[in-house]
Structure formats: C-alpha cells, structure tokens
Amino acid sequence: PQLANGPWLTSPDFDQTVLAYFKKVGKARIQFKDYLIDGRMLHDPDIDSPLITVTLQQSPGYSGQTKAIQSAAWQASDKRVALVVTNISSTPQLANVPVIFAKLKLEAGINHTLSVRDETGSTLGTDSASADKTISLSIPAYAIRVIEITR
C-alpha cells in the first residue's frame, strides 16, 4: 500500500515516526482485508491502558488524552474473528486482551486457535481456547498486533 503523495509527506515538520506508523496501518489493512475491509465490527475488547497526550500539529493549541492501546474486534464474512490491538505511544506497552466468546460470537466448548500476528501477517505466537481467556501481549512502540481466532 502507498500513501497519496502530498506536500505533508515532504514537509520537514512531518514526524517520520508517525509516517512509518501510518505505513504499518496500511499494510495491516491490506493483509487483514477479510476483516478490516470486507468484514464487520464487533464489540471492542475492553483493555486497560495508560493515557497519553496527543497533540495535533495541524490544529495549533489542540491536545487531548487518549488510551495508548487502541483496539477493535472484527468478523470476516466466513465468521473468523480478529482482534486488532495497536500501541500508539512512543514506549512499549503491555496489553491484556480479553477474548470473550459471547461478545465475539464464538461458540464456547469448541477449541479455537488464537494466532498473534504483526501487520505483515507474520505469526508471533499461537495459543488455543475453548472458553474465555486473556492474552497478554507486549507491544512495541507504534506497533500493531492482530489476534486471529479460527476453528
């Protein structure tokens, strides 16, 4: 995926770390398109996260607080589920991601594989569950993790 070329990309004021993160987001969107483009959103996982201050350069004087860990749950048309978890802060974060079967429309009592992947689709680890479970992830700064849940 490529970003549309514009003056903001070449501006000396544009944060290159943010640009690199945007590129990761684009890769994840394409890699996990079954969920993020063709799928539908489910209830977001409830993840505790420290707050960080976000300042918008294009809106002088605007800053606010938001969670360092952002997340969303998605379901593909074939009923596979993915939890997308991203760290938008400049420091590594620990995320305890709840996999709640009822919220994710998963059948309890049936074994499911939980594959942790990065934005390129590379597998970082696997686990299994047949009931609610919490997955602990150490997420580097400006990184994306996707937990794919399959039967």
PDB file of N, CA and C in Angstrom, residues 44-118:
ATOM      1  N   ASP A  44     -15.764  -3.876  20.826  1.00  0.00           N
ATOM      2  CA  ASP A  44     -14.336  -3.726  21.109  1.00  0.00           C
ATOM      3  C   ASP A  44     -13.957  -4.439  22.399  1.00  0.00           C
ATOM      4  N   PRO A  45     -12.780  -5.054  22.416  1.00  0.00           N
ATOM      5  CA  PRO A  45     -12.315  -5.635  23.679  1.00  0.00           C
ATOM      6  C   PRO A  45     -12.032  -4.512  24.678  1.00  0.00           C
ATOM      7  N   ASP A  46     -12.286  -4.756  25.930  1.00  0.00           N
ATOM      8  CA  ASP A  46     -12.060  -3.765  26.983  1.00  0.00           C
ATOM      9  C   ASP A  46     -10.653  -3.978  27.538  1.00  0.00           C
ATOM     10  N   ILE A  47      -9.729  -3.130  27.123  1.00  0.00           N
ATOM     11  CA  ILE A  47      -8.323  -3.267  27.502  1.00  0.00           C
ATOM     12  C   ILE A  47      -7.916  -2.075  28.357  1.00  0.00           C
ATOM     13  N   ASP A  48      -7.397  -2.348  29.549  1.00  0.00           N
ATOM     14  CA  ASP A  48      -6.859  -1.270  30.384  1.00  0.00           C
ATOM     15  C   ASP A  48      -5.597  -0.738  29.726  1.00  0.00           C
ATOM     16  N   SER A  49      -5.463   0.587  29.755  1.00  0.00           N
ATOM     17  CA  SER A  49      -4.315   1.199  29.105  1.00  0.00           C
ATOM     18  C   SER A  49      -4.009   2.531  29.758  1.00  0.00           C
ATOM     19  N   PRO A  50      -2.723   2.864  29.854  1.00  0.00           N
ATOM     20  CA  PRO A  50      -2.398   4.205  30.343  1.00  0.00           C
ATOM     21  C   PRO A  50      -2.834   5.258  29.317  1.00  0.00           C
ATOM     22  N   LEU A  51      -3.096   6.453  29.807  1.00  0.00           N
ATOM     23  CA  LEU A  51      -3.447   7.552  28.909  1.00  0.00           C
ATOM     24  C   LEU A  51      -2.183   8.252  28.440  1.00  0.00           C
ATOM     25  N   ILE A  52      -2.227   8.729  27.207  1.00  0.00           N
ATOM     26  CA  ILE A  52      -1.128   9.523  26.659  1.00  0.00           C
ATOM     27  C   ILE A  52      -1.713  10.826  26.135  1.00  0.00           C
ATOM     28  N   THR A  53      -0.871  11.823  26.025  1.00  0.00           N
ATOM     29  CA  THR A  53      -1.302  13.106  25.465  1.00  0.00           C
ATOM     30  C   THR A  53      -1.011  13.113  23.978  1.00  0.00           C
ATOM     31  N   VAL A  54      -2.009  13.486  23.203  1.00  0.00           N
ATOM     32  CA  VAL A  54      -1.887  13.568  21.747  1.00  0.00           C
ATOM     33  C   VAL A  54      -2.047  15.029  21.356  1.00  0.00           C
ATOM     34  N   THR A  55      -1.101  15.540  20.567  1.00  0.00           N
ATOM     35  CA  THR A  55      -1.155  16.918  20.089  1.00  0.00           C
ATOM     36  C   THR A  55      -1.220  16.897  18.575  1.00  0.00           C
ATOM     37  N   LEU A  56      -2.158  17.630  18.025  1.00  0.00           N
ATOM     38  CA  LEU A  56      -2.294  17.715  16.573  1.00  0.00           C
ATOM     39  C   LEU A  56      -1.539  18.932  16.067  1.00  0.00           C
ATOM     40  N   GLN A  57      -0.553  18.687  15.204  1.00  0.00           N
ATOM     41  CA  GLN A  57       0.252  19.783  14.673  1.00  0.00           C
ATOM     42  C   GLN A  57      -0.563  20.691  13.764  1.00  0.00           C
ATOM     43  N   GLN A  58      -1.556  20.132  13.079  1.00  0.00           N
ATOM     44  CA  GLN A  58      -2.347  20.922  12.148  1.00  0.00           C
ATOM     45  C   GLN A  58      -3.388  21.781  12.865  1.00  0.00           C
ATOM     46  N   SER A  59      -3.607  21.551  14.140  1.00  0.00           N
ATOM     47  CA  SER A  59      -4.572  22.323  14.929  1.00  0.00           C
ATOM     48  C   SER A  59      -3.829  22.933  16.116  1.00  0.00           C
ATOM     49  N   PRO A  60      -3.214  24.075  15.900  1.00  0.00           N
ATOM     50  CA  PRO A  60      -2.410  24.678  16.975  1.00  0.00           C
ATOM     51  C   PRO A  60      -3.220  24.800  18.270  1.00  0.00           C
ATOM     52  N   GLY A  61      -2.563  24.410  19.325  1.00  0.00           N
ATOM     53  CA  GLY A  61      -3.201  24.514  20.625  1.00  0.00           C
ATOM     54  C   GLY A  61      -4.078  23.338  20.995  1.00  0.00           C
ATOM     55  N   TYR A  62      -4.304  22.377  20.069  1.00  0.00           N
ATOM     56  CA  TYR A  62      -5.151  21.244  20.424  1.00  0.00           C
ATOM     57  C   TYR A  62      -4.295  20.110  20.965  1.00  0.00           C
ATOM     58  N   SER A  63      -4.658  19.639  22.117  1.00  0.00           N
ATOM     59  CA  SER A  63      -4.091  18.399  22.629  1.00  0.00           C
ATOM     60  C   SER A  63      -5.146  17.769  23.518  1.00  0.00           C
ATOM     61  N   GLY A  64      -5.073  16.471  23.621  1.00  0.00           N
ATOM     62  CA  GLY A  64      -6.033  15.743  24.430  1.00  0.00           C
ATOM     63  C   GLY A  64      -5.425  14.439  24.878  1.00  0.00           C
ATOM     64  N   GLN A  65      -6.172  13.717  25.685  1.00  0.00           N
ATOM     65  CA  GLN A  65      -5.679  12.436  26.172  1.00  0.00           C
ATOM     66  C   GLN A  65      -6.494  11.300  25.583  1.00  0.00           C
ATOM     67  N   THR A  66      -5.800  10.205  25.306  1.00  0.00           N
ATOM     68  CA  THR A  66      -6.434   9.000  24.797  1.00  0.00           C
ATOM     69  C   THR A  66      -5.639   7.796  25.285  1.00  0.00           C
ATOM     70  N   LYS A  67      -6.203   6.615  25.126  1.00  0.00           N
ATOM     71  CA  LYS A  67      -5.504   5.402  25.541  1.00  0.00           C
ATOM     72  C   LYS A  67      -4.311   5.117  24.629  1.00  0.00           C
ATOM     73  N   ALA A  68      -3.216   4.678  25.221  1.00  0.00           N
ATOM     74  CA  ALA A  68      -2.036   4.287  24.441  1.00  0.00           C
ATOM     75  C   ALA A  68      -2.335   3.043  23.607  1.00  0.00           C
ATOM     76  N   ILE A  69      -3.163   2.151  24.148  1.00  0.00           N
ATOM     77  CA  ILE A  69      -3.551   0.935  23.432  1.00  0.00           C
ATOM     78  C   ILE A  69      -4.954   1.135  22.863  1.00  0.00           C
ATOM     79  N   GLN A  70      -5.045   1.067  21.552  1.00  0.00           N
ATOM     80  CA  GLN A  70      -6.326   1.159  20.845  1.00  0.00           C
ATOM     81  C   GLN A  70      -6.655  -0.233  20.317  1.00  0.00           C
ATOM     82  N   SER A  71      -7.945  -0.568  20.282  1.00  0.00           N
ATOM     83  CA  SER A  71      -8.307  -1.919  19.852  1.00  0.00           C
ATOM     84  C   SER A  71      -9.669  -1.939  19.170  1.00  0.00           C
ATOM     85  N   ALA A  72      -9.872  -2.986  18.393  1.00  0.00           N
ATOM     86  CA  ALA A  72     -11.159  -3.218  17.737  1.00  0.00           C
ATOM     87  C   ALA A  72     -11.279  -4.710  17.452  1.00  0.00           C
ATOM     88  N   ALA A  73     -12.520  -5.176  17.410  1.00  0.00           N
ATOM     89  CA  ALA A  73     -12.802  -6.574  17.065  1.00  0.00           C
ATOM     90  C   ALA A  73     -13.554  -6.589  15.743  1.00  0.00           C
ATOM     91  N   TRP A  74     -13.181  -7.537  14.876  1.00  0.00           N
ATOM     92  CA  TRP A  74     -13.764  -7.618  13.547  1.00  0.00           C
ATOM     93  C   TRP A  74     -14.136  -9.065  13.229  1.00  0.00           C
ATOM     94  N   GLN A  75     -15.174  -9.228  12.431  1.00  0.00           N
ATOM     95  CA  GLN A  75     -15.582 -10.562  11.985  1.00  0.00           C
ATOM     96  C   GLN A  75     -15.593 -10.587  10.456  1.00  0.00           C
ATOM     97  N   ALA A  76     -14.903 -11.578   9.886  1.00  0.00           N
ATOM     98  CA  ALA A  76     -14.890 -11.766   8.432  1.00  0.00           C
ATOM     99  C   ALA A  76     -16.215 -12.381   7.996  1.00  0.00           C
ATOM    100  N   SER A  77     -16.476 -12.347   6.719  1.00  0.00           N
ATOM    101  CA  SER A  77     -17.744 -12.888   6.206  1.00  0.00           C
ATOM    102  C   SER A  77     -17.875 -14.390   6.453  1.00  0.00           C
ATOM    103  N   ASP A  78     -16.745 -15.097   6.603  1.00  0.00           N
ATOM    104  CA  ASP A  78     -16.790 -16.541   6.878  1.00  0.00           C
ATOM    105  C   ASP A  78     -16.819 -16.835   8.380  1.00  0.00           C
ATOM    106  N   LYS A  79     -17.057 -15.802   9.196  1.00  0.00           N
ATOM    107  CA  LYS A  79     -17.221 -15.891  10.662  1.00  0.00           C
ATOM    108  C   LYS A  79     -15.914 -15.960  11.447  1.00  0.00           C
ATOM    109  N   ARG A  80     -14.758 -15.935  10.768  1.00  0.00           N
ATOM    110  CA  ARG A  80     -13.497 -15.830  11.509  1.00  0.00           C
ATOM    111  C   ARG A  80     -13.482 -14.479  12.221  1.00  0.00           C
ATOM    112  N   VAL A  81     -12.752 -14.412  13.320  1.00  0.00           N
ATOM    113  CA  VAL A  81     -12.703 -13.196  14.130  1.00  0.00           C
ATOM    114  C   VAL A  81     -11.250 -12.754  14.300  1.00  0.00           C
ATOM    115  N   ALA A  82     -11.059 -11.442  14.339  1.00  0.00           N
ATOM    116  CA  ALA A  82      -9.733 -10.881  14.595  1.00  0.00           C
ATOM    117  C   ALA A  82      -9.858  -9.737  15.587  1.00  0.00           C
ATOM    118  N   LEU A  83      -8.924  -9.703  16.529  1.00  0.00           N
ATOM    119  CA  LEU A  83      -8.799  -8.587  17.459  1.00  0.00           C
ATOM    120  C   LEU A  83      -7.581  -7.789  17.029  1.00  0.00           C
ATOM    121  N   VAL A  84      -7.783  -6.530  16.708  1.00  0.00           N
ATOM    122  CA  VAL A  84      -6.697  -5.656  16.281  1.00  0.00           C
ATOM    123  C   VAL A  84      -6.323  -4.780  17.467  1.00  0.00           C
ATOM    124  N   VAL A  85      -5.048  -4.821  17.834  1.00  0.00           N
ATOM    125  CA  VAL A  85      -4.565  -4.088  19.002  1.00  0.00           C
ATOM    126  C   VAL A  85      -3.327  -3.305  18.568  1.00  0.00           C
ATOM    127  N   THR A  86      -3.326  -2.010  18.844  1.00  0.00           N
ATOM    128  CA  THR A  86      -2.194  -1.196  18.434  1.00  0.00           C
ATOM    129  C   THR A  86      -1.742  -0.276  19.564  1.00  0.00           C
ATOM    130  N   ASN A  87      -0.446  -0.065  19.615  1.00  0.00           N
ATOM    131  CA  ASN A  87       0.156   0.832  20.594  1.00  0.00           C
ATOM    132  C   ASN A  87       0.512   2.124  19.865  1.00  0.00           C
ATOM    133  N   ILE A  88      -0.187   3.209  20.193  1.00  0.00           N
ATOM    134  CA  ILE A  88       0.076   4.483  19.524  1.00  0.00           C
ATOM    135  C   ILE A  88       1.030   5.368  20.330  1.00  0.00           C
ATOM    136  N   SER A  89       1.660   4.790  21.337  1.00  0.00           N
ATOM    137  CA  SER A  89       2.583   5.581  22.161  1.00  0.00           C
ATOM    138  C   SER A  89       4.032   5.337  21.747  1.00  0.00           C
ATOM    139  N   SER A  90       4.895   6.166  22.285  1.00  0.00           N
ATOM    140  CA  SER A  90       6.327   6.074  21.962  1.00  0.00           C
ATOM    141  C   SER A  90       7.082   5.119  22.874  1.00  0.00           C
ATOM    142  N   THR A  91       6.360   4.414  23.744  1.00  0.00           N
ATOM    143  CA  THR A  91       7.004   3.446  24.632  1.00  0.00           C
ATOM    144  C   THR A  91       6.290   2.105  24.535  1.00  0.00           C
ATOM    145  N   PRO A  92       7.005   0.995  24.753  1.00  0.00           N
ATOM    146  CA  PRO A  92       6.349  -0.324  24.725  1.00  0.00           C
ATOM    147  C   PRO A  92       5.242  -0.390  25.786  1.00  0.00           C
ATOM    148  N   GLN A  93       4.208  -1.166  25.486  1.00  0.00           N
ATOM    149  CA  GLN A  93       3.079  -1.307  26.405  1.00  0.00           C
ATOM    150  C   GLN A  93       2.713  -2.773  26.550  1.00  0.00           C
ATOM    151  N   LEU A  94       2.214  -3.127  27.731  1.00  0.00           N
ATOM    152  CA  LEU A  94       1.665  -4.453  27.968  1.00  0.00           C
ATOM    153  C   LEU A  94       0.153  -4.353  27.814  1.00  0.00           C
ATOM    154  N   ALA A  95      -0.419  -5.223  26.996  1.00  0.00           N
ATOM    155  CA  ALA A  95      -1.863  -5.237  26.795  1.00  0.00           C
ATOM    156  C   ALA A  95      -2.401  -6.604  27.180  1.00  0.00           C
ATOM    157  N   ASN A  96      -3.338  -6.620  28.104  1.00  0.00           N
ATOM    158  CA  ASN A  96      -4.044  -7.842  28.467  1.00  0.00           C
ATOM    159  C   ASN A  96      -5.360  -7.839  27.697  1.00  0.00           C
ATOM    160  N   VAL A  97      -5.416  -8.667  26.662  1.00  0.00           N
ATOM    161  CA  VAL A  97      -6.527  -8.651  25.718  1.00  0.00           C
ATOM    162  C   VAL A  97      -7.528  -9.746  26.080  1.00  0.00           C
ATOM    163  N   PRO A  98      -8.736  -9.363  26.482  1.00  0.00           N
ATOM    164  CA  PRO A  98      -9.741 -10.374  26.815  1.00  0.00           C
ATOM    165  C   PRO A  98     -10.373 -10.963  25.553  1.00  0.00           C
ATOM    166  N   VAL A  99     -10.424 -12.267  25.493  1.00  0.00           N
ATOM    167  CA  VAL A  99     -11.111 -12.975  24.407  1.00  0.00           C
ATOM    168  C   VAL A  99     -12.394 -13.512  25.036  1.00  0.00           C
ATOM    169  N   ILE A 100     -13.476 -12.770  24.859  1.00  0.00           N
ATOM    170  CA  ILE A 100     -14.767 -13.104  25.461  1.00  0.00           C
ATOM    171  C   ILE A 100     -15.637 -13.731  24.366  1.00  0.00           C
ATOM    172  N   PHE A 101     -15.855 -15.028  24.461  1.00  0.00           N
ATOM    173  CA  PHE A 101     -16.516 -15.783  23.404  1.00  0.00           C
ATOM    174  C   PHE A 101     -17.873 -15.205  23.022  1.00  0.00           C
ATOM    175  N   ALA A 102     -18.716 -14.881  23.995  1.00  0.00           N
ATOM    176  CA  ALA A 102     -20.058 -14.385  23.678  1.00  0.00           C
ATOM    177  C   ALA A 102     -19.995 -13.061  22.917  1.00  0.00           C
ATOM    178  N   LYS A 103     -19.136 -12.140  23.345  1.00  0.00           N
ATOM    179  CA  LYS A 103     -19.015 -10.843  22.670  1.00  0.00           C
ATOM    180  C   LYS A 103     -18.501 -10.987  21.241  1.00  0.00           C
ATOM    181  N   LEU A 104     -17.684 -12.017  21.036  1.00  0.00           N
ATOM    182  CA  LEU A 104     -17.073 -12.228  19.714  1.00  0.00           C
ATOM    183  C   LEU A 104     -17.868 -13.204  18.846  1.00  0.00           C
ATOM    184  N   LYS A 105     -19.019 -13.631  19.346  1.00  0.00           N
ATOM    185  CA  LYS A 105     -19.894 -14.565  18.623  1.00  0.00           C
ATOM    186  C   LYS A 105     -19.187 -15.881  18.314  1.00  0.00           C
ATOM    187  N   LEU A 106     -18.370 -16.346  19.282  1.00  0.00           N
ATOM    188  CA  LEU A 106     -17.656 -17.619  19.155  1.00  0.00           C
ATOM    189  C   LEU A 106     -18.378 -18.676  19.983  1.00  0.00           C
ATOM    190  N   GLU A 107     -18.350 -19.898  19.492  1.00  0.00           N
ATOM    191  CA  GLU A 107     -19.014 -20.990  20.198  1.00  0.00           C
ATOM    192  C   GLU A 107     -18.099 -21.538  21.296  1.00  0.00           C
ATOM    193  N   ALA A 108     -18.546 -21.411  22.548  1.00  0.00           N
ATOM    194  CA  ALA A 108     -17.782 -21.937  23.676  1.00  0.00           C
ATOM    195  C   ALA A 108     -17.824 -23.462  23.647  1.00  0.00           C
ATOM    196  N   GLY A 109     -16.780 -24.081  24.194  1.00  0.00           N
ATOM    197  CA  GLY A 109     -16.703 -25.535  24.226  1.00  0.00           C
ATOM    198  C   GLY A 109     -16.051 -26.121  22.988  1.00  0.00           C
ATOM    199  N   ILE A 110     -15.860 -25.316  21.971  1.00  0.00           N
ATOM    200  CA  ILE A 110     -15.178 -25.736  20.738  1.00  0.00           C
ATOM    201  C   ILE A 110     -13.789 -25.103  20.754  1.00  0.00           C
ATOM    202  N   ASN A 111     -12.754 -25.898  20.507  1.00  0.00           N
ATOM    203  CA  ASN A 111     -11.400 -25.371  20.541  1.00  0.00           C
ATOM    204  C   ASN A 111     -11.153 -24.413  19.373  1.00  0.00           C
ATOM    205  N   HIS A 112     -10.602 -23.253  19.681  1.00  0.00           N
ATOM    206  CA  HIS A 112     -10.247 -22.238  18.690  1.00  0.00           C
ATOM    207  C   HIS A 112      -8.750 -21.973  18.776  1.00  0.00           C
ATOM    208  N   THR A 113      -8.132 -21.721  17.635  1.00  0.00           N
ATOM    209  CA  THR A 113      -6.726 -21.345  17.582  1.00  0.00           C
ATOM    210  C   THR A 113      -6.635 -19.825  17.601  1.00  0.00           C
ATOM    211  N   LEU A 114      -5.762 -19.297  18.440  1.00  0.00           N
ATOM    212  CA  LEU A 114      -5.524 -17.861  18.536  1.00  0.00           C
ATOM    213  C   LEU A 114      -4.112 -17.605  18.031  1.00  0.00           C
ATOM    214  N   SER A 115      -4.007 -16.973  16.877  1.00  0.00           N
ATOM    215  CA  SER A 115      -2.704 -16.691  16.260  1.00  0.00           C
ATOM    216  C   SER A 115      -2.403 -15.208  16.380  1.00  0.00           C
ATOM    217  N   VAL A 116      -1.297 -14.873  17.031  1.00  0.00           N
ATOM    218  CA  VAL A 116      -0.875 -13.481  17.164  1.00  0.00           C
ATOM    219  C   VAL A 116       0.030 -13.166  15.989  1.00  0.00           C
ATOM    220  N   ARG A 117      -0.328 -12.091  15.255  1.00  0.00           N
ATOM    221  CA  ARG A 117       0.425 -11.720  14.047  1.00  0.00           C
ATOM    222  C   ARG A 117       0.790 -10.232  14.095  1.00  0.00           C
ATOM    223  N   ASP A 118       1.809  -9.874  13.315  1.00  0.00           N
ATOM    224  CA  ASP A 118       2.119  -8.452  13.163  1.00  0.00           C
ATOM    225  C   ASP A 118       1.409  -7.934  11.913  1.00  0.00           C
TER     226      ASP A 118
END
